[in-house]
């Protein structure tokens, strides 16, 4: 589909004309004695994701560019996510404000990539982050700031049953109502993530072990989907999750020793 042109008004430095159609942009510009033009065409990949192909011509020279909005948003989300996991590693309460922003980007990314369960899980992350922020900043009656603790053993069975039920429910929805290419893997990571996020909101150290499993599986899943910045991010997440587990164990023991010295 061709673009359309209208009259050009020139200025001493430069002037631009944008001609817009549904699938093609044409930009003519003048700067000094150099005349150039750029044509931007919108394409659609097999997966339904748009990207833009640009051919820039200046005098006798021409340049080709490819711009993918999806990848740009992925990179921004990945940077925010790295800030988030660093704050989580440090057990900083400021991870929660970042955790409110981050899911908004990932909801769009996973919707475009047809990873529907993880799109839904990021809606849960949004509200869970608000809950975690309130819980971490609200002082406890006897201990002040919420301490890092082990998950009570009495919760193991209920959490296991709830996790299995969530997995079955998500898998049923994905298989029956969506075109997700990986419903069982998607359901597995989503169910574990829900439980892990709850453990994180309660500052239980075992949340890191669940994130190790989630991040390892997710790293492979996103690479298979072609979401390479996100795949690399989750590979880094896996390493940080292992380090975070031991970091929180040391912090928990240090807090316990301080409490013991204070009480004695």
Short mmCIF file of C-alpha atoms in Angstrom, two decimals:
data_model
loop_
_atom_site.label_atom_id
_atom_site.label_comp_id
_atom_site.label_asym_id
_atom_site.label_seq_id
_atom_site.Cartn_x
_atom_site.Cartn_y
_atom_site.Cartn_z
CA UNK A 1 0.00 0.00 0.00
CA UNK A 2 1.49 3.30 -1.04
CA UNK A 3 1.74 6.47 0.99
CA UNK A 4 0.32 9.82 -0.02
CA UNK A 5 2.05 13.19 -0.17
CA UNK A 6 1.07 16.80 0.42
CA UNK A 7 2.89 20.12 0.03
CA UNK A 8 6.22 20.62 1.80
CA UNK A 9 7.11 23.75 3.77
CA UNK A 10 10.87 24.21 4.03
CA UNK A 11 12.76 25.98 6.81
CA UNK A 12 16.43 27.16 6.82
CA UNK A 13 17.50 24.12 8.87
CA UNK A 14 15.18 21.26 8.09
CA UNK A 15 11.61 20.38 7.37
CA UNK A 16 9.65 17.17 7.55
CA UNK A 17 6.58 15.72 5.93
CA UNK A 18 4.89 12.63 7.31
CA UNK A 19 2.52 10.68 5.06
CA UNK A 20 0.62 8.01 6.96
CA UNK A 21 -1.28 4.97 5.77
CA UNK A 22 -2.35 1.79 7.56
CA UNK A 23 0.85 -0.07 6.74
CA UNK A 24 3.43 2.45 5.47
CA UNK A 25 4.96 5.72 6.61
CA UNK A 26 6.95 7.97 4.26
CA UNK A 27 9.14 10.76 5.62
CA UNK A 28 10.70 13.33 3.28
CA UNK A 29 13.11 15.83 4.77
CA UNK A 30 15.49 18.54 3.72
CA UNK A 31 18.55 19.70 5.64
CA UNK A 32 20.81 22.21 3.94
CA UNK A 33 21.47 20.88 0.44
CA UNK A 34 20.86 17.22 1.39
CA UNK A 35 17.56 15.64 0.45
CA UNK A 36 16.59 12.33 1.98
CA UNK A 37 13.64 10.08 2.53
CA UNK A 38 12.74 7.26 4.87
CA UNK A 39 10.09 4.63 4.29
CA UNK A 40 8.80 2.64 7.24
CA UNK A 41 6.75 -0.46 6.57
CA UNK A 42 4.77 -2.38 9.13
CA UNK A 43 5.12 -6.17 9.02
CA UNK A 44 3.53 -8.97 10.97
CA UNK A 45 5.47 -12.04 12.03
CA UNK A 46 4.04 -15.55 12.10
CA UNK A 47 3.29 -15.21 15.80
CA UNK A 48 1.21 -12.10 15.14
CA UNK A 49 3.75 -9.62 16.55
CA UNK A 50 4.36 -6.40 14.64
CA UNK A 51 7.73 -5.02 13.70
CA UNK A 52 8.82 -2.13 11.53
CA UNK A 53 11.21 -2.20 8.60
CA UNK A 54 12.79 1.10 7.66
CA UNK A 55 14.79 2.04 4.57
CA UNK A 56 16.57 5.38 4.90
CA UNK A 57 17.95 7.04 1.78
CA UNK A 58 20.24 10.08 1.96
CA UNK A 59 21.74 11.18 -1.32
CA UNK A 60 23.46 8.14 -2.83
CA UNK A 61 23.44 6.17 0.43
CA UNK A 62 20.73 3.91 1.85
CA UNK A 63 20.37 2.22 5.23
CA UNK A 64 18.03 -0.51 6.47
CA UNK A 65 16.72 -0.74 10.02
CA UNK A 66 14.40 -3.14 11.85
CA UNK A 67 12.57 -1.96 14.97
CA UNK A 68 10.55 -4.31 17.19
CA UNK A 69 8.41 -2.53 19.81
CA UNK A 70 7.87 -5.85 21.58
CA UNK A 71 11.60 -6.33 22.15
CA UNK A 72 12.00 -2.77 23.41
CA UNK A 73 9.30 -3.25 26.04
CA UNK A 74 10.88 -6.59 26.98
CA UNK A 75 14.21 -4.90 27.64
CA UNK A 76 12.60 -2.17 29.76
CA UNK A 77 10.67 -4.78 31.75
CA UNK A 78 13.84 -6.86 32.17
CA UNK A 79 15.73 -3.88 33.62
CA UNK A 80 12.91 -3.16 36.07
CA UNK A 81 12.76 -6.86 36.97
CA UNK A 82 16.49 -6.95 37.74
CA UNK A 83 16.04 -3.99 40.08
CA UNK A 84 13.15 -5.89 41.69
CA UNK A 85 15.09 -9.10 42.31
CA UNK A 86 18.09 -7.15 43.64
CA UNK A 87 15.82 -5.49 46.20
CA UNK A 88 14.32 -8.89 47.01
CA UNK A 89 17.82 -10.32 47.46
CA UNK A 90 18.52 -7.52 49.95
CA UNK A 91 15.12 -8.11 51.62
CA UNK A 92 14.31 -4.44 51.05
CA UNK A 93 10.72 -3.28 51.42
CA UNK A 94 11.23 -1.13 48.32
CA UNK A 95 10.92 -4.22 46.14
CA UNK A 96 7.14 -3.90 46.48
CA UNK A 97 6.68 -0.50 44.75
CA UNK A 98 8.79 -1.86 41.89
CA UNK A 99 6.67 -5.01 42.02
CA UNK A 100 3.56 -2.93 41.41
CA UNK A 101 5.01 -1.38 38.22
CA UNK A 102 6.66 -4.46 36.71
CA UNK A 103 3.54 -6.64 36.17
CA UNK A 104 1.87 -3.99 34.04
CA UNK A 105 4.55 -4.41 31.36
CA UNK A 106 4.56 -8.20 31.57
CA UNK A 107 0.79 -8.41 31.21
CA UNK A 108 1.16 -6.86 27.76
CA UNK A 109 4.24 -8.94 26.84
CA UNK A 110 2.64 -12.28 27.74
CA UNK A 111 -0.65 -11.38 26.09
CA UNK A 112 1.16 -10.67 22.83
CA UNK A 113 3.11 -13.94 23.15
CA UNK A 114 -0.01 -16.00 23.99
CA UNK A 115 1.40 -17.10 27.36
CA UNK A 116 -1.98 -16.54 28.95
CA UNK A 117 -1.42 -18.11 32.34
CA UNK A 118 1.58 -15.90 32.98
CA UNK A 119 -0.38 -12.91 31.79
CA UNK A 120 -3.00 -13.74 34.42
CA UNK A 121 -0.34 -14.43 37.03
CA UNK A 122 1.02 -10.92 36.57
CA UNK A 123 -2.40 -9.52 37.41
CA UNK A 124 -2.09 -11.54 40.62
CA UNK A 125 1.47 -10.17 41.09
CA UNK A 126 0.13 -6.63 40.89
CA UNK A 127 -2.29 -7.11 43.77
CA UNK A 128 0.07 -9.41 45.70
CA UNK A 129 2.71 -6.68 45.59
CA UNK A 130 0.30 -4.24 47.20
CA UNK A 131 -0.46 -6.84 49.88
CA UNK A 132 3.25 -7.58 50.43
CA UNK A 133 4.06 -3.88 50.68
CA UNK A 134 1.45 -3.44 53.41
CA UNK A 135 2.57 -6.57 55.27
CA UNK A 136 6.28 -5.76 55.19
CA UNK A 137 5.82 -2.14 56.29
CA UNK A 138 3.23 -2.79 59.00
CA UNK A 139 5.05 -3.47 62.30
CA UNK A 140 4.29 -6.73 64.12
CA UNK A 141 3.17 -6.38 67.76
CA UNK A 142 6.15 -8.22 69.30
CA UNK A 143 8.96 -8.08 66.73
CA UNK A 144 8.64 -4.74 65.01
CA UNK A 145 9.61 -5.21 61.35
CA UNK A 146 8.42 -8.48 59.79
CA UNK A 147 11.32 -10.95 60.26
CA UNK A 148 12.62 -13.55 57.82
CA UNK A 149 11.45 -16.99 58.97
CA UNK A 150 11.16 -20.59 57.82
CA UNK A 151 7.80 -21.67 56.44
CA UNK A 152 5.90 -23.40 59.28
CA UNK A 153 5.77 -27.17 58.66
CA UNK A 154 2.03 -27.18 59.30
CA UNK A 155 1.61 -25.20 56.05
CA UNK A 156 3.44 -27.69 53.81
CA UNK A 157 0.45 -29.94 53.15
CA UNK A 158 -2.13 -27.15 52.67
CA UNK A 159 0.18 -25.26 50.34
CA UNK A 160 0.87 -28.45 48.36
CA UNK A 161 -2.84 -29.18 47.98
CA UNK A 162 -3.62 -25.57 47.02
CA UNK A 163 -0.76 -25.56 44.51
CA UNK A 164 -1.98 -28.80 42.88
CA UNK A 165 -5.52 -27.43 42.68
CA UNK A 166 -4.30 -24.19 41.09
CA UNK A 167 -2.23 -26.17 38.57
CA UNK A 168 -5.21 -28.32 37.58
CA UNK A 169 -7.52 -25.29 37.28
CA UNK A 170 -5.09 -23.29 35.14
CA UNK A 171 -4.32 -26.28 32.91
CA UNK A 172 -8.04 -26.91 32.37
CA UNK A 173 -8.67 -23.29 31.37
CA UNK A 174 -5.66 -23.13 29.04
CA UNK A 175 -6.45 -26.41 27.27
CA UNK A 176 -10.16 -25.76 26.91
CA UNK A 177 -10.37 -22.03 26.23
CA UNK A 178 -7.03 -20.82 24.80
CA UNK A 179 -4.54 -21.62 22.07
CA UNK A 180 -1.58 -21.79 24.47
CA UNK A 181 1.09 -24.06 22.93
CA UNK A 182 2.49 -25.07 26.35
CA UNK A 183 -0.49 -25.36 28.73
CA UNK A 184 1.09 -27.80 31.20
CA UNK A 185 4.41 -25.98 31.53
CA UNK A 186 2.60 -22.65 31.73
CA UNK A 187 0.30 -24.02 34.44
CA UNK A 188 3.22 -25.48 36.42
CA UNK A 189 5.19 -22.23 36.57
CA UNK A 190 2.05 -20.22 37.27
CA UNK A 191 0.92 -22.41 40.17
CA UNK A 192 4.38 -22.40 41.75
CA UNK A 193 4.64 -18.65 41.28
CA UNK A 194 1.38 -18.04 43.13
CA UNK A 195 2.60 -20.05 46.12
CA UNK A 196 6.08 -18.48 45.99
CA UNK A 197 4.63 -14.97 45.91
CA UNK A 198 2.53 -15.73 48.99
CA UNK A 199 5.61 -17.04 50.81
CA UNK A 200 7.52 -13.90 49.80
CA UNK A 201 4.75 -11.65 51.14
CA UNK A 202 5.13 -13.49 54.48
CA UNK A 203 8.94 -13.30 54.27
CA UNK A 204 9.49 -17.07 54.36
CA UNK A 205 12.96 -18.10 53.17
CA UNK A 206 11.68 -21.16 51.25
CA UNK A 207 10.11 -18.88 48.66
CA UNK A 208 13.54 -18.81 47.00
CA UNK A 209 13.50 -22.57 46.38
CA UNK A 210 10.21 -22.31 44.51
CA UNK A 211 11.56 -19.42 42.45
CA UNK A 212 14.59 -21.52 41.47
CA UNK A 213 12.25 -24.11 39.94
CA UNK A 214 10.02 -21.47 38.32
CA UNK A 215 12.93 -19.53 36.86
CA UNK A 216 14.72 -22.57 35.42
CA UNK A 217 11.58 -23.78 33.62
CA UNK A 218 10.64 -20.24 32.53
CA UNK A 219 14.10 -19.64 31.07
CA UNK A 220 13.62 -22.53 28.66
CA UNK A 221 9.97 -21.64 27.95
CA UNK A 222 10.69 -18.05 26.96
CA UNK A 223 13.65 -19.05 24.79
CA UNK A 224 11.34 -21.46 22.97
CA UNK A 225 8.83 -18.62 22.52
CA UNK A 226 11.51 -16.34 21.07
CA UNK A 227 11.44 -13.93 24.03
CA UNK A 228 15.21 -13.88 24.31
CA UNK A 229 15.70 -10.85 26.61
CA UNK A 230 13.14 -12.35 28.99
CA UNK A 231 14.79 -15.78 28.73
CA UNK A 232 18.19 -14.30 29.63
CA UNK A 233 16.54 -12.44 32.49
CA UNK A 234 15.11 -15.66 33.93
CA UNK A 235 18.48 -17.38 33.57
CA UNK A 236 19.94 -14.60 35.72
CA UNK A 237 16.94 -14.98 38.04
CA UNK A 238 17.81 -18.65 38.56
CA UNK A 239 21.32 -17.81 39.73
CA UNK A 240 20.14 -14.95 41.94
CA UNK A 241 17.42 -17.18 43.45
CA UNK A 242 20.05 -19.70 44.55
CA UNK A 243 22.22 -16.95 46.01
CA UNK A 244 19.16 -15.29 47.55
CA UNK A 245 18.22 -18.45 49.43
CA UNK A 246 21.58 -18.58 51.21
CA UNK A 247 21.59 -14.80 51.68
CA UNK A 248 18.22 -14.93 53.47
CA UNK A 249 19.38 -17.86 55.62
CA UNK A 250 22.34 -15.78 56.80
CA UNK A 251 20.11 -12.75 57.40
CA UNK A 252 17.61 -14.88 59.34
CA UNK A 253 20.36 -16.28 61.59
CA UNK A 254 21.81 -12.80 62.10
CA UNK A 255 18.39 -11.45 63.09
CA UNK A 256 17.90 -14.36 65.50
CA UNK A 257 21.30 -13.71 67.12
CA UNK A 258 20.51 -10.01 67.54
CA UNK A 259 17.17 -10.82 69.10
CA UNK A 260 18.83 -13.31 71.48
CA UNK A 261 21.49 -10.77 72.56
CA UNK A 262 18.83 -8.10 73.03
CA UNK A 263 16.63 -10.36 75.16
CA UNK A 264 19.53 -11.50 77.32
#
